[in-house]
């Protein structure tokens, strides 16, 4: 039927309301046979020798880069790469696979390795700069003061005064080194944010955020750069506590960016993609249900024992933490509370069902081993295009 329509004058470059051509529609729906059939119709054969054929394929609706240099989100390659069906993986073999391989070798591989080296150097600067940060004022001033007690006696007291602006002070070579490294950190964070804005300008918001969605480590590193810039007001205002908080958030969001570069190596790339998928699916569901039970039971205990002293359940926040510890079977940390409430009937009525449910949830963690068998073969092929 399709060949008949083509013979009667049907155009293969016509678009539907979704801006899809017959080729890109077949790619989006993962119809491999129809996709390959349309490719054979559109190609231009130069010569044939036995089973070997030399042909050229028009890249207008295949490549993700349009003729104007923009990202074509309706291209066949785009739908195959970001498709979530097993058939999409099968469609990578052949033309799209060869095109991806050539793109990786001629353009992406060099930029990927260059970015990896630059990030490694930036991370080393980050770690050294934070290692040289003093935790407190190392050169406080001692000011003698006269104090008078209730009996009217006067005595001399040495009062230690710490400078809240101690991070701005440069006296030793460690301070000068830290200042230089921190300047490099701020410069690097600014450059990365500007490069991200450039990507948004060229790719568009949709593709940029879709890239961040498929690579959470990259999104975290982008947040880390904002945290680095947010440290500047704290340094200027001598708010060292605020600056420390921003710094901790920055370093926590920077280290996982190594996972993004691990995707470029075949040895560990599939495992990284598999971990991402496990976090987005099974682990997210597990922790959601787990938190519902922990928070629900903890508040029930708080209502029962809010007036009883010497227990962790007389405070809502401590009740959540105490029940979380008990769900891990770590009774030593809450032994005193457990011993006090052990003979309480209300405690027995709530604790036994909770412990049974939590034991079932913890046992289900072992089933994540089966996820590896279901993901490994799929992700080993799937991780390459998305790097």
Coordinates of C-alpha atoms in Angstrom, one line a residue:
X1 CA 0.0 0.0 0.0
X2 CA 2.8 2.4 0.8
X3 CA 4.6 1.7 -2.4
X4 CA 1.4 2.2 -4.3
X5 CA 1.0 5.7 -2.8
X6 CA 4.5 6.6 -3.7
X7 CA 4.1 5.4 -7.3
X8 CA 0.9 7.5 -7.5
X9 CA 2.8 10.7 -6.6
X10 CA 2.8 10.6 -2.8
X11 CA 5.5 12.9 -1.4
X12 CA 7.9 11.5 1.3
X13 CA 8.8 15.0 2.6
X14 CA 5.2 16.0 3.5
X15 CA 4.6 16.7 7.2
X16 CA 1.6 16.0 9.4
X17 CA 0.3 18.3 12.2
X18 CA 3.1 17.0 14.5
X19 CA 5.7 18.2 11.9
X20 CA 6.6 14.5 11.2
X21 CA 7.4 13.1 7.8
X22 CA 6.7 9.4 7.0
X23 CA 10.4 8.6 7.9
X24 CA 10.4 10.4 11.2
X25 CA 6.9 9.1 12.1
X26 CA 8.2 5.5 11.6
X27 CA 11.2 6.4 13.7
X28 CA 9.1 7.8 16.5
X29 CA 6.7 4.8 16.5
X30 CA 9.7 2.4 16.3
X31 CA 8.5 0.7 13.1
X32 CA 11.8 -0.6 12.0
X33 CA 10.6 -2.4 8.8
X34 CA 8.8 0.7 7.5
X35 CA 11.7 2.9 8.6
X36 CA 14.2 0.9 6.6
X37 CA 11.8 0.6 3.6
X38 CA 11.5 4.4 3.4
X39 CA 15.2 4.8 3.7
X40 CA 15.7 2.5 0.7
X41 CA 13.2 4.6 -1.3
X42 CA 14.9 7.9 -0.4
X43 CA 18.5 6.8 -1.0
X44 CA 20.4 7.4 -4.2
X45 CA 22.4 4.3 -5.3
X46 CA 25.7 5.0 -6.9
X47 CA 26.9 1.5 -7.7
X48 CA 26.2 -2.1 -6.8
X49 CA 28.7 -5.0 -6.8
X50 CA 27.2 -8.2 -5.7
X51 CA 25.8 -7.8 -2.2
X52 CA 27.7 -4.5 -1.7
X53 CA 25.9 -1.3 -2.5
X54 CA 27.2 2.3 -2.4
X55 CA 24.3 4.7 -1.7
X56 CA 23.8 8.3 -0.4
X57 CA 21.1 9.2 2.0
X58 CA 19.5 12.6 2.4
X59 CA 20.2 13.9 5.9
X60 CA 17.4 16.5 6.0
X61 CA 15.1 14.4 8.1
X62 CA 17.7 12.0 9.5
X63 CA 20.3 14.1 11.3
X64 CA 19.6 16.1 14.4
X65 CA 21.4 19.1 12.9
X66 CA 19.2 20.9 10.3
X67 CA 20.4 22.7 7.2
X68 CA 20.3 26.0 9.2
X69 CA 22.5 24.6 12.0
X70 CA 19.7 24.3 14.5
X71 CA 18.8 21.2 16.5
X72 CA 16.0 19.3 14.7
X73 CA 13.9 17.7 17.4
X74 CA 11.7 16.0 14.8
X75 CA 14.6 14.2 13.1
X76 CA 14.7 10.4 12.9
X77 CA 17.9 10.2 14.9
X78 CA 16.4 12.3 17.7
X79 CA 13.4 10.0 18.0
X80 CA 15.5 6.9 17.9
X81 CA 18.1 8.1 20.5
X82 CA 15.5 9.4 23.0
X83 CA 13.0 6.6 22.4
X84 CA 12.3 4.2 25.3
X85 CA 11.4 1.1 23.4
X86 CA 13.5 -1.9 22.6
X87 CA 12.8 -1.4 18.9
X88 CA 14.5 2.0 19.0
X89 CA 17.7 0.2 20.1
X90 CA 17.4 -2.1 17.1
X91 CA 17.0 0.9 14.8
X92 CA 20.4 2.3 15.8
X93 CA 22.2 -0.4 13.8
X94 CA 22.9 0.7 10.3
X95 CA 22.7 4.2 9.0
X96 CA 22.1 6.0 12.4
X97 CA 24.7 3.9 14.1
X98 CA 27.3 4.8 11.5
X99 CA 26.4 8.4 11.6
X100 CA 26.6 8.5 15.4
X101 CA 30.0 6.8 15.3
X102 CA 31.4 9.3 12.8
X103 CA 30.0 12.2 14.9
X104 CA 31.7 10.8 18.0
X105 CA 35.0 10.3 16.3
X106 CA 35.2 13.6 14.4
X107 CA 33.6 16.0 16.8
X108 CA 32.2 14.8 20.1
X109 CA 35.1 12.6 21.4
X110 CA 37.6 15.4 21.4
X111 CA 35.3 17.9 23.1
X112 CA 34.2 15.3 25.6
X113 CA 37.8 14.4 26.6
X114 CA 38.8 18.0 26.7
X115 CA 35.9 18.8 29.0
X116 CA 36.8 15.9 31.2
X117 CA 40.4 17.1 31.6
X118 CA 39.3 20.6 32.4
X119 CA 36.7 19.4 35.0
X120 CA 39.3 17.2 36.6
X121 CA 41.6 20.2 37.0
X122 CA 38.7 22.4 38.3
X123 CA 37.8 19.7 40.8
X124 CA 41.4 19.5 42.0
X125 CA 41.4 23.3 42.5
X126 CA 38.0 23.0 44.3
X127 CA 39.3 20.3 46.7
X128 CA 42.6 22.1 47.5
X129 CA 40.8 25.4 48.0
X130 CA 38.4 23.9 50.5
X131 CA 41.2 22.0 52.2
X132 CA 43.0 25.2 52.9
X133 CA 39.9 27.0 54.4
X134 CA 40.4 27.5 58.2
X135 CA 37.4 26.3 60.2
X136 CA 37.6 29.2 62.5
X137 CA 39.7 32.3 63.2
X138 CA 43.2 30.9 63.8
X139 CA 44.6 34.3 65.1
X140 CA 41.9 35.6 67.6
X141 CA 42.6 38.6 69.7
X142 CA 42.8 38.4 73.5
X143 CA 41.3 41.4 75.2
X144 CA 41.6 41.7 79.0
X145 CA 38.4 42.8 80.7
X146 CA 37.5 43.6 84.3
X147 CA 34.6 41.6 85.7
X148 CA 32.7 42.0 89.0
X149 CA 30.9 39.1 90.6
X150 CA 27.8 39.2 92.9
X151 CA 30.0 39.6 96.0
X152 CA 31.5 42.9 94.6
X153 CA 34.9 41.4 93.9
X154 CA 36.7 42.6 90.7
X155 CA 38.9 40.3 88.7
X156 CA 40.6 40.2 85.3
X157 CA 39.3 38.0 82.5
X158 CA 40.9 37.4 79.1
X159 CA 38.1 37.6 76.5
X160 CA 38.8 35.9 73.2
X161 CA 37.5 37.9 70.2
X162 CA 37.3 36.1 66.9
X163 CA 37.2 38.1 63.7
X164 CA 34.1 37.1 61.5
X165 CA 36.0 38.3 58.5
X166 CA 38.9 35.8 59.0
X167 CA 38.4 34.4 55.5
X168 CA 39.3 37.8 54.0
X169 CA 42.5 38.0 55.9
X170 CA 45.8 36.9 54.1
X171 CA 48.8 36.5 56.3
X172 CA 50.3 33.1 55.5
X173 CA 51.1 31.4 52.2
X174 CA 48.1 29.1 52.7
X175 CA 45.9 32.2 52.7
X176 CA 47.4 33.5 49.5
X177 CA 47.1 30.1 47.8
X178 CA 43.5 29.7 48.9
X179 CA 42.6 33.2 47.6
X180 CA 44.1 32.4 44.2
X181 CA 42.4 29.0 44.0
X182 CA 39.0 30.5 45.1
X183 CA 39.4 33.2 42.4
X184 CA 39.9 30.4 39.8
X185 CA 36.8 28.6 41.2
X186 CA 34.6 31.7 40.8
X187 CA 36.0 32.3 37.3
X188 CA 35.4 28.7 36.3
X189 CA 31.8 28.8 37.7
X190 CA 31.1 32.0 35.8
X191 CA 32.5 30.6 32.5
X192 CA 30.5 27.4 32.8
X193 CA 27.2 29.3 33.5
X194 CA 27.9 31.5 30.4
X195 CA 28.6 28.4 28.3
X196 CA 25.3 26.9 29.6
X197 CA 23.5 30.1 28.5
X198 CA 25.1 29.8 25.1
X199 CA 23.8 26.2 24.9
X200 CA 20.3 27.4 25.8
X201 CA 20.5 30.0 23.1
X202 CA 21.6 27.6 20.4
X203 CA 19.7 24.5 21.4
X204 CA 16.6 26.0 23.0
X205 CA 15.1 25.5 26.4
X206 CA 13.4 22.2 25.5
X207 CA 16.5 20.4 24.4
X208 CA 18.7 21.9 27.1
X209 CA 16.4 20.8 30.0
X210 CA 15.8 17.4 28.3
X211 CA 19.6 17.0 28.4
X212 CA 19.7 17.9 32.1
X213 CA 16.9 15.4 32.7
X214 CA 18.8 12.6 31.1
X215 CA 22.0 13.5 32.9
X216 CA 21.2 14.5 36.6
X217 CA 24.9 14.8 37.3
X218 CA 25.2 17.6 34.8
X219 CA 22.2 19.4 36.3
X220 CA 23.8 19.1 39.8
X221 CA 27.1 20.5 38.5
X222 CA 25.2 23.5 37.1
X223 CA 23.6 24.1 40.5
X224 CA 27.1 23.8 42.1
X225 CA 28.3 26.7 40.0
X226 CA 25.4 28.8 41.2
X227 CA 26.3 27.9 44.8
X228 CA 29.9 29.0 44.2
X229 CA 28.7 32.4 43.0
X230 CA 26.3 32.6 46.0
X231 CA 29.3 32.3 48.3
X232 CA 30.5 35.7 47.2
X233 CA 27.8 37.7 49.2
X234 CA 28.7 35.7 52.3
X235 CA 32.4 36.5 51.9
X236 CA 31.6 40.2 51.4
X237 CA 29.3 40.3 54.4
X238 CA 31.6 38.2 56.6
X239 CA 28.8 35.7 57.0
X240 CA 31.1 32.7 57.3
X241 CA 28.3 30.3 58.3
X242 CA 26.3 31.1 55.2
X243 CA 29.4 30.8 53.1
X244 CA 30.2 27.4 54.6
X245 CA 26.7 26.1 53.8
X246 CA 26.9 27.3 50.2
X247 CA 30.4 25.7 49.9
X248 CA 29.2 22.4 51.3
X249 CA 26.3 22.3 48.8
X250 CA 28.7 23.3 46.0
X251 CA 31.2 20.5 46.7
X252 CA 28.4 17.9 47.1
X253 CA 26.9 18.8 43.7
X254 CA 30.3 19.0 42.0
X255 CA 31.7 15.5 42.7
X256 CA 28.8 13.5 41.1
X257 CA 29.7 15.2 37.7
X258 CA 32.3 12.5 37.3
X259 CA 29.4 10.1 36.7
X260 CA 28.5 12.2 33.6
X261 CA 32.0 11.5 32.1
X262 CA 31.9 7.9 33.1
X263 CA 29.1 7.5 30.5
X264 CA 31.7 8.1 27.8
X265 CA 33.6 4.9 28.7
X266 CA 32.2 1.6 27.6
X267 CA 33.4 -0.2 30.7
X268 CA 31.3 1.9 33.2
X269 CA 28.9 3.8 30.9
X270 CA 26.0 1.2 31.0
X271 CA 26.2 1.0 34.8
X272 CA 25.9 4.8 35.2
X273 CA 22.8 4.8 32.9
X274 CA 21.4 1.9 34.8
X275 CA 21.9 3.6 38.1
X276 CA 20.1 6.7 36.8
X277 CA 17.1 4.6 35.7
X278 CA 17.0 2.7 39.0
X279 CA 17.0 6.0 40.9
X280 CA 14.2 7.5 38.7
X281 CA 12.0 4.4 38.9
X282 CA 12.3 1.7 41.6
X283 CA 14.3 3.6 44.2
X284 CA 12.1 6.6 44.0
X285 CA 9.0 4.5 44.5
X286 CA 10.7 2.6 47.4
X287 CA 11.7 5.7 49.3
X288 CA 8.3 7.4 48.7
X289 CA 6.5 4.5 50.3
X290 CA 9.2 4.1 53.0
X291 CA 8.8 7.8 54.0
X292 CA 5.1 7.5 54.1
X293 CA 5.3 4.7 56.7
X294 CA 8.1 6.3 58.7
X295 CA 6.5 9.7 58.9
X296 CA 3.0 8.3 59.6
X297 CA 4.1 5.9 62.4
X298 CA 6.4 8.5 63.9
X299 CA 3.6 11.0 64.3
X300 CA 1.4 8.4 65.8
X301 CA 4.1 7.7 68.4
X302 CA 4.5 11.4 69.0
X303 CA 0.8 11.7 69.8
X304 CA 1.0 8.8 72.2
X305 CA 4.2 9.8 74.0
X306 CA 4.4 13.6 73.6
X307 CA 4.1 14.1 77.3
X308 CA 6.5 11.4 78.4
X309 CA 10.1 12.4 79.2
X310 CA 13.3 10.6 78.3
X311 CA 12.0 9.4 74.9
X312 CA 12.8 10.6 71.4
X313 CA 9.0 10.6 70.7
X314 CA 8.2 13.8 72.6
X315 CA 9.4 15.8 69.6
X316 CA 8.0 15.4 66.1
X317 CA 11.4 15.7 64.3
X318 CA 13.2 13.5 66.7
X319 CA 10.4 10.9 66.4
X320 CA 11.0 10.7 62.7
X321 CA 14.7 10.2 63.2
X322 CA 14.2 7.7 66.0
X323 CA 11.8 5.6 64.0
X324 CA 14.2 5.7 61.0
X325 CA 17.0 4.4 63.1
X326 CA 14.8 1.6 64.5
X327 CA 13.7 0.7 61.0
X328 CA 17.3 -0.2 60.3
X329 CA 17.3 -2.5 63.3
X330 CA 19.8 -0.2 65.1
X331 CA 18.2 -0.5 68.5
X332 CA 21.4 0.4 70.4
X333 CA 21.0 4.1 69.6
X334 CA 17.4 4.2 70.9
X335 CA 17.7 1.4 73.5
X336 CA 16.7 3.6 76.4
X337 CA 13.5 4.6 74.7
X338 CA 12.8 1.1 73.5
X339 CA 13.3 -0.3 77.0
X340 CA 11.0 2.3 78.6
X341 CA 8.2 1.7 76.2
X342 CA 8.6 -2.1 75.6
X343 CA 5.9 -3.1 78.1
X344 CA 3.4 -0.4 76.8
X345 CA 0.5 -2.1 75.0
X346 CA 0.1 0.9 72.7
X347 CA 3.8 0.6 71.8
X348 CA 3.4 -3.1 71.1
X349 CA 0.3 -2.6 69.0
X350 CA 2.1 -0.1 66.7
X351 CA 5.7 -1.3 66.8
X352 CA 5.2 -4.9 65.7
X353 CA 3.3 -4.1 62.5
X354 CA 5.8 -1.3 61.7
X355 CA 8.8 -3.6 62.2
X356 CA 7.1 -6.3 60.0
X357 CA 6.4 -3.8 57.2
X358 CA 9.9 -2.3 57.4
X359 CA 11.4 -5.8 57.3
X360 CA 9.5 -6.5 54.1
X361 CA 10.6 -3.3 52.5
X362 CA 14.3 -3.9 53.4
X363 CA 14.1 -7.4 52.0
X364 CA 12.7 -6.0 48.7
X365 CA 16.0 -4.2 48.2
X366 CA 17.6 -7.5 47.3
X367 CA 15.3 -7.7 44.3
X368 CA 17.1 -4.8 42.7
X369 CA 19.7 -7.4 41.7
X370 CA 17.2 -8.6 39.2
X371 CA 17.0 -5.1 37.7
X372 CA 20.6 -5.4 36.5
X373 CA 19.7 -8.5 34.4
X374 CA 16.8 -6.6 32.8
X375 CA 18.7 -3.3 32.3
X376 CA 22.2 -4.4 31.4
X377 CA 21.6 -5.7 27.9
X378 CA 19.3 -2.8 27.1
X379 CA 21.5 -0.1 28.5
X380 CA 24.8 -1.4 27.1
X381 CA 23.5 -0.4 23.7
X382 CA 21.4 2.5 24.8
X383 CA 24.0 4.6 26.7
X384 CA 26.2 5.4 23.7
X385 CA 24.0 7.8 21.7
X386 CA 23.0 9.8 24.8
X387 CA 26.6 10.6 25.9

